[in-house]
Amino acid sequence: MSAALQVLWAAASAAQQAPRLAAAFQPLLAAVVPSVSAAPVVTAVPATAPSIAAPAATVPGNILATPTAVPSATPTPTTSSGLDLPSVLLSTVVFATTLAALIIVFLPERTAEQRSRIRSVALGAAVLSLLLTLVTLGSAISLGVAATPDQLHEENASWITHFGFAIHYHLSADGVTLSLLVLSTLVFTSVFLAAWKRQQRVRLYCGLLLLLETSVNGALCANDLLLFVLFFAMQAVPLFLLIRCFGAGDRERSAQRAGIAVLISSALLVTGFLLVIVHSSAHSSDLAQILTASTSLSTTVAGAGFWLVFTAFALGFVVVPAHMWFLSAAASASSGVSAVIAGVLIRLSGYGMIRFALGLFPVQAQRYGSALLVLAVLSAVWGVLLTLAQRTMRRMVAAVSIGQMSLVLLAVASPNTLSLDGAVLQLVAGGMSSALLLLLCGAIEGRTRNVSLDRLGGLAAQAPRLGGFWIFACLAALGAPLIAGFSAELMLFTGAFPVHPYATVLVMASTAVSTAALLWSAQRVFLGPVREEFARVRDASTLELGYLWPLVVFLIAFGVLAGRVVPVIGTGLTTLAASLGGAR
Amino acid sequence: MIASTGVGVGLGLLPALILGGGALVCAAVAVSRPRMRPSLYRWLTLLAAAGAFAASMIELVSLRPDHNGVGLVAYSGGLMVDRFHVFGTVLVLLVLVLTVLGAGTYLRRSPARAGAFCALLQLSAAAAVMLVAQREMAAFTAAFALLLVCLVLLTAMTKTSGPTAEAAFRQVLVGGVALATTVYGLVLLYGATGTTDLSRLDSGVRVDGPLVTVGMALVVIGLLAVIGAPPLQSWMRDTQETTTGAIAGFSSALGAVTGTTVLLRFAVEGFGAGSSRWMLLVTVLAVMAMLTGGILALRARTVRRLIADLSIAQSGFLLLAVGSTGRGIDGTVASGPIALLFALMGAAAALVAALLLAGVFDAAGLPPGIDAYRGVGRRAPATAAFLSLALLSLAGLPPLAGFFGRVLIAESALNAGAGWAVAIAGVAMVLAAIAVLRWLTAMYADDNGEAPFAVSTTPLTSRAAAWTAAGLGVLVAALAAPLIALANGGAGALH
């Protein structure tokens, strides 16, 4: 135990260096976002991290009592609102891909040039969404905790009012949303790049991916319950068709399972949300209005609502035992689609778990915390067993993702600002690392025509760059320092340990074992004697470098700049922390 | 209220009179000039529809000063001139126009019957328009009988086909049972109230008395035949499977619109929201319909059967809205009527679209089985895409009109205390969605190597009408806010 503590202390000390490194990147950030001050900003987050005892002091009774206790960045000197962008920015991020999908419906697909045009339109929309998201994130970082919703381009308009309750077109992008938007837009951009050489059914493939991206981005930005469900449920058809039409192996069954999971999840969400809307005095489906409604839900209704919403997200969150659809989908879908599923879609359910299950029902989340904890431990342990049992790369990566999601569930079961900050960062880091791994799986499978770990080996000689990326991705999944996962896991475990020490240790150990298995796969696939059948395997091409490097860069950026990113995430969790504090 | 009774009665009757007049003209021309081009009858029908629409708008304008949207109650409820009537009339006219535009293939193949076909369409629409304005038993019975007869005749017109003749015969039987059941129910209600005005049920009569309860139940069951919900749904499945796309779409959509709007008016203005028994009955029937339709849809092996089963499930949702009236648990009035009227817009368009598009594929020579549809996404991309939209809307998947309608209906049902029904509705939605996804898989799978077919056998006008109907599913969703406001106006006239 003392050795473990010493390791943790050393790691935390290293994390303390993060702000100094962040300061070194300040000029670069200023160059990208001119309104950002060039003065270095010292963040307070790492200062709380190193002490194992400190979180216990700041988390009495497992709850962060007041918002003022939230670790936050020192407010930057104010500036104006960053870039002066129009308030339709979030709508543009969400619907740019829809517009592109509509355009490509009318584009012909007979010649190679026409197919290239389709891919260009799709990629252009994805890149536009990514750039706008990065600009907004830059604004948020520069404004720090002083950022107001208007400054972060919130859009709020009454939509449907002539009914029993009002539905709002309410898009907002707090720190939590922005972080996950970066993940989503980045992964989709990489997937579109990865599909650049596709020649079959390009229009259908790109169209479905664009609709899927609209669904994810819209759900992340939605701050109205029914608007969220609308976007969330939209993923069912594109996901189903992408797996069924472009997958391999047992794609029919995989597509059915994935589609059914999303449909059941959506139905449960609609029921749970409507229960809240009907019983709330807000007469509105706007999340903010419901949270500030004068009368609270009765115990029975809140309990029913919590379990409906939790179960809905648990299905998408791949909590054991509802994980089988994910394993088969990741194995059967094309590498790009499986990267989206593992990197984005399951993380979206994690976001929903934090934003809605925890946000709407803080009392119930704590009352049933033991049950959530059991599920978290079960998922972690089962994830390990699954990882060790897999003989194919894709399924191994998918099993590791199940373990990663168990960390987020652990944070939900022991909610405090530190663990939740870590959970959100873990969603981002885990999403990027999983997407990177699955895209690499696709590259390797395409070269070797082989998916079995037992039949691969010695590829490092022919493909050293691919090997380097794989090892980096494994380290990212493991949570090595300077990569995003490290800060995430540190905060998450530090926040959860005082609340549930034994469960935290179990989950930590499970995570370590499963990611060690992933590293072992690197040894199996890339090291060892060169196999004759792979003698002509080529290394990563320029195109592959083009979609792999951005994921690597962002993983490092989120790791090095954690001190700048975490406070932004923290501002998004302020309301949640307040409701958790009120739930004591 | 409209000041002059004569003007009010004239306005209320005008749409039906114009449609009836159009039917007479078509019939007269068909008899006197049998070789007339089919396109003339189509134009006459469109003209009559335009005239009826203009009459409805005049009716609406005359209602504008009235905040309740009620213009006139004439003949003891035999004619209700109000916004609800206008709303229902516009929906009926929408179905009529889409059908007559989409019936190009049928008119081309059976030019001799074009006149009779268009006349029956208009007469059915006229009967439907009258039904929506009814709250009086005798007038209702007459209009209901006229509607049933017209729908049977439409089915029987395609008499070259054995299954169609059988379907028509079955429709006669079921229609007769439905009419008889409804009349028996109305007789019991007359016995209980001593008047033929259903609104009197709510005043001075024990709403939950056995006579009234049985009477209400019989009326509801009889109307289910028109809606196409269990236990009297078999005729609709047969009609949808055996007749042309246009006739099937018209019968289904008109039945759904008319049956539910009539039942809603009876429910709110007649039975009243105070009676829990009839609401429970309707909710139970709704749940039966949703589950039946969802389970059957999973096993559908032909596209027509799939659409028929989805329409049964959809009728269940519409009935759930009818059962969600009265005071809600949050103290406000449950919004079932608004939800129903909004959902009807998308439902009618999706039904017509799905059946017209299935008719396009039938006309192109494609067998109706799921295996034959493999790869149509590549062979006829536009038609397949619109058929996908229509099926998805029927199943209630976002972001189409069907999803919005179902969410609003679920909210009103939850508010009315029928949470158990909402839970089952969720299950039914998932089942229906899975059934549709199965078909989409086949449609967008790799080509099965079959010989290509040409959808161009259907005239472009008809295909465009079918595409437009499918596109309405997206449009209704996109314009949800103003359309819900319109539905609110229509439902507000019920009291």
Short mmCIF file of N, CA, C and O in Angstrom, two decimals, chain B residues 77-78 127 130-149 175-176 178-187 190 196 198 219 223 226 262 266:
data_model
loop_
_atom_site.label_atom_id
_atom_site.label_comp_id
_atom_site.label_asym_id
_atom_site.label_seq_id
_atom_site.Cartn_x
_atom_site.Cartn_y
_atom_site.Cartn_z
N GLY B 77 -77.02 19.39 -32.53
CA GLY B 77 -75.71 18.76 -32.62
C GLY B 77 -75.50 18.03 -33.93
O GLY B 77 -74.44 17.42 -34.13
N GLY B 78 -76.48 18.10 -34.82
CA GLY B 78 -76.34 17.42 -36.10
C GLY B 78 -75.37 18.12 -37.03
O GLY B 78 -74.94 17.56 -38.04
N ALA B 127 -68.87 12.36 -46.98
CA ALA B 127 -69.40 11.67 -45.80
C ALA B 127 -68.48 11.89 -44.60
O ALA B 127 -68.95 12.11 -43.47
N MET B 130 -68.93 15.35 -43.21
CA MET B 130 -70.16 15.44 -42.42
C MET B 130 -70.00 14.76 -41.07
O MET B 130 -70.51 15.23 -40.05
N LEU B 131 -69.30 13.65 -41.06
CA LEU B 131 -69.12 12.92 -39.81
C LEU B 131 -68.36 13.74 -38.79
O LEU B 131 -68.67 13.70 -37.59
N VAL B 132 -67.36 14.47 -39.26
CA VAL B 132 -66.55 15.26 -38.33
C VAL B 132 -67.39 16.35 -37.69
O VAL B 132 -67.07 16.84 -36.61
N ALA B 133 -68.49 16.73 -38.33
CA ALA B 133 -69.33 17.80 -37.80
C ALA B 133 -70.50 17.27 -36.98
O ALA B 133 -71.41 18.02 -36.65
N GLN B 134 -70.46 15.96 -36.68
CA GLN B 134 -71.62 15.34 -36.04
C GLN B 134 -71.50 15.23 -34.54
O GLN B 134 -70.44 14.91 -34.01
N ARG B 135 -72.64 15.48 -33.87
CA ARG B 135 -72.74 15.11 -32.46
C ARG B 135 -74.14 14.58 -32.21
O ARG B 135 -74.57 14.46 -31.06
N GLU B 136 -74.82 14.28 -33.28
CA GLU B 136 -76.23 13.86 -33.18
C GLU B 136 -76.35 12.49 -33.80
O GLU B 136 -75.78 12.19 -34.84
N MET B 137 -77.14 11.64 -33.17
CA MET B 137 -77.10 10.22 -33.49
C MET B 137 -77.62 9.89 -34.88
O MET B 137 -77.02 9.09 -35.61
N ALA B 138 -78.74 10.45 -35.25
CA ALA B 138 -79.36 10.07 -36.53
C ALA B 138 -78.50 10.51 -37.70
O ALA B 138 -78.23 9.73 -38.63
N ALA B 139 -78.08 11.76 -37.68
CA ALA B 139 -77.24 12.27 -38.78
C ALA B 139 -75.94 11.51 -38.84
O ALA B 139 -75.42 11.21 -39.92
N PHE B 140 -75.43 11.20 -37.66
CA PHE B 140 -74.18 10.43 -37.61
C PHE B 140 -74.38 9.08 -38.29
O PHE B 140 -73.55 8.64 -39.09
N THR B 141 -75.45 8.42 -37.98
CA THR B 141 -75.69 7.08 -38.54
C THR B 141 -75.75 7.13 -40.05
O THR B 141 -75.18 6.29 -40.75
N ALA B 142 -76.45 8.14 -40.57
CA ALA B 142 -76.59 8.25 -42.02
C ALA B 142 -75.24 8.48 -42.68
O ALA B 142 -74.89 7.83 -43.67
N ALA B 143 -74.47 9.42 -42.11
CA ALA B 143 -73.15 9.71 -42.71
C ALA B 143 -72.22 8.52 -42.57
O ALA B 143 -71.44 8.22 -43.47
N PHE B 144 -72.31 7.84 -41.44
CA PHE B 144 -71.44 6.68 -41.21
C PHE B 144 -71.75 5.58 -42.21
O PHE B 144 -70.85 4.96 -42.79
N ALA B 145 -73.05 5.35 -42.43
CA ALA B 145 -73.44 4.32 -43.39
C ALA B 145 -72.96 4.68 -44.80
O ALA B 145 -72.45 3.83 -45.53
N LEU B 146 -73.09 5.94 -45.15
CA LEU B 146 -72.64 6.38 -46.47
C LEU B 146 -71.14 6.16 -46.63
O LEU B 146 -70.68 5.68 -47.67
N LEU B 147 -70.39 6.50 -45.61
CA LEU B 147 -68.93 6.32 -45.67
C LEU B 147 -68.58 4.85 -45.85
O LEU B 147 -67.75 4.50 -46.69
N LEU B 148 -69.21 3.99 -45.06
CA LEU B 148 -68.89 2.56 -45.15
C LEU B 148 -69.22 2.02 -46.53
O LEU B 148 -68.44 1.24 -47.10
N VAL B 149 -70.36 2.40 -47.06
CA VAL B 149 -70.75 1.91 -48.39
C VAL B 149 -69.76 2.38 -49.44
O VAL B 149 -69.33 1.60 -50.31
N GLY B 175 -68.15 -4.07 -42.05
CA GLY B 175 -68.83 -2.78 -42.04
C GLY B 175 -70.24 -2.90 -41.50
O GLY B 175 -70.71 -2.04 -40.73
N GLY B 176 -70.91 -3.98 -41.90
CA GLY B 176 -72.26 -4.18 -41.39
C GLY B 176 -72.27 -4.38 -39.88
O GLY B 176 -73.10 -3.81 -39.17
N ALA B 178 -70.03 -3.33 -37.84
CA ALA B 178 -69.65 -2.06 -37.22
C ALA B 178 -70.84 -1.12 -37.16
O ALA B 178 -71.11 -0.47 -36.14
N LEU B 179 -71.56 -1.03 -38.26
CA LEU B 179 -72.71 -0.13 -38.30
C LEU B 179 -73.76 -0.58 -37.30
O LEU B 179 -74.32 0.24 -36.54
N ALA B 180 -74.01 -1.86 -37.29
CA ALA B 180 -75.02 -2.39 -36.36
C ALA B 180 -74.60 -2.14 -34.91
O ALA B 180 -75.41 -1.72 -34.08
N THR B 181 -73.36 -2.41 -34.62
CA THR B 181 -72.86 -2.21 -33.25
C THR B 181 -73.01 -0.76 -32.85
O THR B 181 -73.47 -0.44 -31.74
N THR B 182 -72.64 0.13 -33.74
CA THR B 182 -72.73 1.56 -33.42
C THR B 182 -74.18 1.96 -33.21
O THR B 182 -74.51 2.70 -32.26
N VAL B 183 -75.06 1.47 -34.09
CA VAL B 183 -76.47 1.85 -33.96
C VAL B 183 -77.06 1.31 -32.65
O VAL B 183 -77.79 2.01 -31.95
N TYR B 184 -76.72 0.08 -32.32
CA TYR B 184 -77.22 -0.47 -31.04
C TYR B 184 -76.74 0.39 -29.88
O TYR B 184 -77.48 0.66 -28.93
N GLY B 185 -75.49 0.78 -29.95
CA GLY B 185 -74.94 1.62 -28.89
C GLY B 185 -75.68 2.94 -28.79
O GLY B 185 -76.03 3.41 -27.70
N LEU B 186 -75.93 3.53 -29.94
CA LEU B 186 -76.61 4.83 -29.94
C LEU B 186 -78.05 4.67 -29.42
O LEU B 186 -78.57 5.56 -28.74
N VAL B 187 -78.65 3.55 -29.76
CA VAL B 187 -80.01 3.32 -29.28
C VAL B 187 -80.03 3.25 -27.75
O VAL B 187 -80.92 3.82 -27.10
N TYR B 190 -79.68 6.67 -26.48
CA TYR B 190 -80.95 7.38 -26.63
C TYR B 190 -81.92 6.98 -25.54
O TYR B 190 -82.63 7.82 -24.97
N THR B 196 -81.40 12.61 -29.01
CA THR B 196 -80.36 12.12 -29.92
C THR B 196 -79.11 12.98 -29.88
O THR B 196 -78.16 12.72 -30.61
N LEU B 198 -75.82 13.86 -28.34
CA LEU B 198 -74.91 13.19 -27.42
C LEU B 198 -74.43 14.10 -26.30
O LEU B 198 -74.00 13.61 -25.26
N VAL B 219 -70.59 1.96 -29.18
CA VAL B 219 -70.27 3.02 -30.15
C VAL B 219 -68.76 3.03 -30.42
O VAL B 219 -68.32 3.14 -31.57
N LEU B 223 -66.91 2.23 -34.03
CA LEU B 223 -66.04 3.19 -34.72
C LEU B 223 -64.64 2.62 -34.95
O LEU B 223 -63.92 3.08 -35.83
N VAL B 226 -63.79 1.59 -38.52
CA VAL B 226 -63.35 2.61 -39.48
C VAL B 226 -61.89 2.96 -39.24
O VAL B 226 -61.12 3.16 -40.16
N VAL B 262 -64.15 11.68 -35.00
CA VAL B 262 -65.52 11.48 -34.54
C VAL B 262 -65.52 10.99 -33.10
O VAL B 262 -66.27 11.48 -32.24
N PHE B 266 -67.15 12.78 -29.80
CA PHE B 266 -68.07 12.05 -28.93
C PHE B 266 -67.52 12.02 -27.50
O PHE B 266 -68.25 12.19 -26.54
#
